[in-house]
Amino acid sequence: MYNSAFIFYETGVECCEWQGVGCDRRNGHVVKLDLRSPISFIDRYTLNTSNRLEGKISPSLLNLKHLRYLDLSMNNFSGQSIPEFFGSFKYLEYLNLSYSGFSGVVPPHLGNLSRLQYLDLNQYEYLLSGYRVLPYDVSLMVKDDLRWVSLLSSLKHLDLSGITTGNHIDWFHPVNMLPSLLTLNLAHCNINIPSIKFINFTSLNSLDLSSNGINSTIPVWLLNLTGLVHLDLHNNSFHGRIPDSFGTLSSLSSIDLFSNQFNISMPDLFWNLSSLVSLDLSHNGFQGSVPADLKLCNLSVLNLSDNKFAGDLSCFIGNMSDCLRNSLKQLNLGKNQFNGGIPNKIGEFKKLDGRLILNSNRLSGKIPPSLGGLSSLREMDLSINQLNGSIPESIGQLSMLGYIDFSGNQLSGSIPESIGQLSMLENLYLRNNSLVGVVSEIHFTKLNNLTYLSLSDNSLLTFNASPHWIPPFQLKYFVASSCNIGPNFPNWLQTQTDQLQVLALSNSSIRDRIPEWFENITFHITYLDLSDNQIGGKLPRFHGSGF
């Protein structure tokens, strides 16, 4: 193995002092090799090999006969197989080979590691996106069976996520022979759920079976995991009734059932799980109402989006317990059938520092000024409702806000100038309302990070900036169709040369010749719409990939 990050290992220097090497103080034996790469989450998908181990793994590693801890994760072994001799480290307790570019068959020789407590071969993130840019295969698979797993009698943590196991392979019985198992991650392994009632791994506190396409009801054996803290079943086809005994899993801290097929009335049992910190039931067919007096005092994340929940939102939010108002950090009720208005009490959710998503419901009334009290909020989406009135001036107090979407409502009045104080704002969508008045440079005073701006379909909205104005931002997306942009092309557009990809100014009262500078803003353009204006002059050369 070689990497420039390790050339500081000098001759004559005691190896126990090397970075990543740990020794037993009593006898000097090397017992730990922590060679995990420090690369970022994004860099794991690139060809950048700096700070990564690469090359062939030498069997001379076996000279470290007393090794108990081996971490080679996040490195770049270029599609080579996991060495079979790894199964010969008879004292090994910890083995992490996740995201290191291994491929091929997982060697059953790992079953010889009778003292192993932690095994992580996770490849899941490779499957999600970036591994396709690599010039070598990084897929791992189980060829015949998983019987070797049953030999790891001391195992507490097992992560085989992203490894092709196949629904023909029996994973359950080998795992069921591991009574000490605490964590089991089998995401995206193409496995099935057996119809077995009794299990031995009852000490399990974390179970991830997500993204397997499992078409089943909730298995009976899952209800025996009374110490379960984390349960992730998202992106499967679980369906049918959720047993009442599910409510006895009182230790559950997080539940993720996103993207399944539960087309049923919402069972009350979820609301009695007092230890819940995160609950994601989104993208199902749950229906009915949500209790108006939720007392889940530890709940931090609540995602009920894309279901058929109904009821008066003001009643639901307004009657939440004080402790819940003081614990909730993210609330997503989007794409449901809630009606009523947004209550003033929403401003009392001071801990909201992530998302407030209420889009695509049947909400009416005004946007309460109390929203200005959510000073830590980062994303707010109230789009596609029937909200009316003006955007409150207090929105300028949301100093951490990076995303605003008020599109598709009946909002009127002018856009408050205070919005220009939101220095973290990247996305601003106000399209398809009845906004009026003038949008000037004051509205963008501190919007250095603004990247997406949509004002379209506000026919009484006029964009009027000084011809000498230089915006503080560089846009990727600017849509202002059916607004009043003209009569001239706005001069400030000529500054948008870095990344502009979408420009839509149709029906925007422009009566002008295409300016000479227009060619300079087309280098990244993929979509351009200037229709329904009165534009003359010579067409410039377009440089964008869309032309």
Short mmCIF file of N, CA and C in Angstrom, two decimals, residues 47 101 111 316 378 425 427 430 443 503 521:
data_model
loop_
_atom_site.label_atom_id
_atom_site.label_comp_id
_atom_site.label_asym_id
_atom_site.label_seq_id
_atom_site.Cartn_x
_atom_site.Cartn_y
_atom_site.Cartn_z
N LEU A 47 -11.94 10.72 -8.66
CA LEU A 47 -10.70 10.04 -8.95
C LEU A 47 -9.53 10.65 -8.19
N GLY A 101 -13.29 0.94 -2.37
CA GLY A 101 -13.07 0.53 -3.75
C GLY A 101 -12.84 -0.95 -3.94
N GLY A 111 -15.33 -15.44 8.16
CA GLY A 111 -15.99 -16.21 9.21
C GLY A 111 -15.03 -16.79 10.23
N PHE A 316 -54.19 21.69 14.85
CA PHE A 316 -53.10 20.74 15.03
C PHE A 316 -51.87 21.41 15.63
N ARG A 378 -34.06 27.41 8.35
CA ARG A 378 -33.22 27.40 7.15
C ARG A 378 -34.02 27.20 5.86
N LEU A 425 -29.76 33.62 2.02
CA LEU A 425 -30.78 33.17 1.07
C LEU A 425 -30.16 32.76 -0.26
N ASN A 427 -32.35 30.51 -2.49
CA ASN A 427 -33.50 30.22 -3.35
C ASN A 427 -34.67 31.08 -2.93
N LEU A 430 -41.33 33.20 -5.73
CA LEU A 430 -42.56 33.94 -5.44
C LEU A 430 -43.52 33.91 -6.62
N HIS A 443 -34.15 45.36 -2.42
CA HIS A 443 -34.63 44.02 -2.10
C HIS A 443 -33.50 42.98 -2.16
N LEU A 503 -32.86 31.31 -18.17
CA LEU A 503 -33.30 32.70 -18.23
C LEU A 503 -34.63 32.73 -18.97
N ILE A 521 -23.54 36.35 -21.51
CA ILE A 521 -24.24 35.65 -20.42
C ILE A 521 -24.78 34.29 -20.86
#
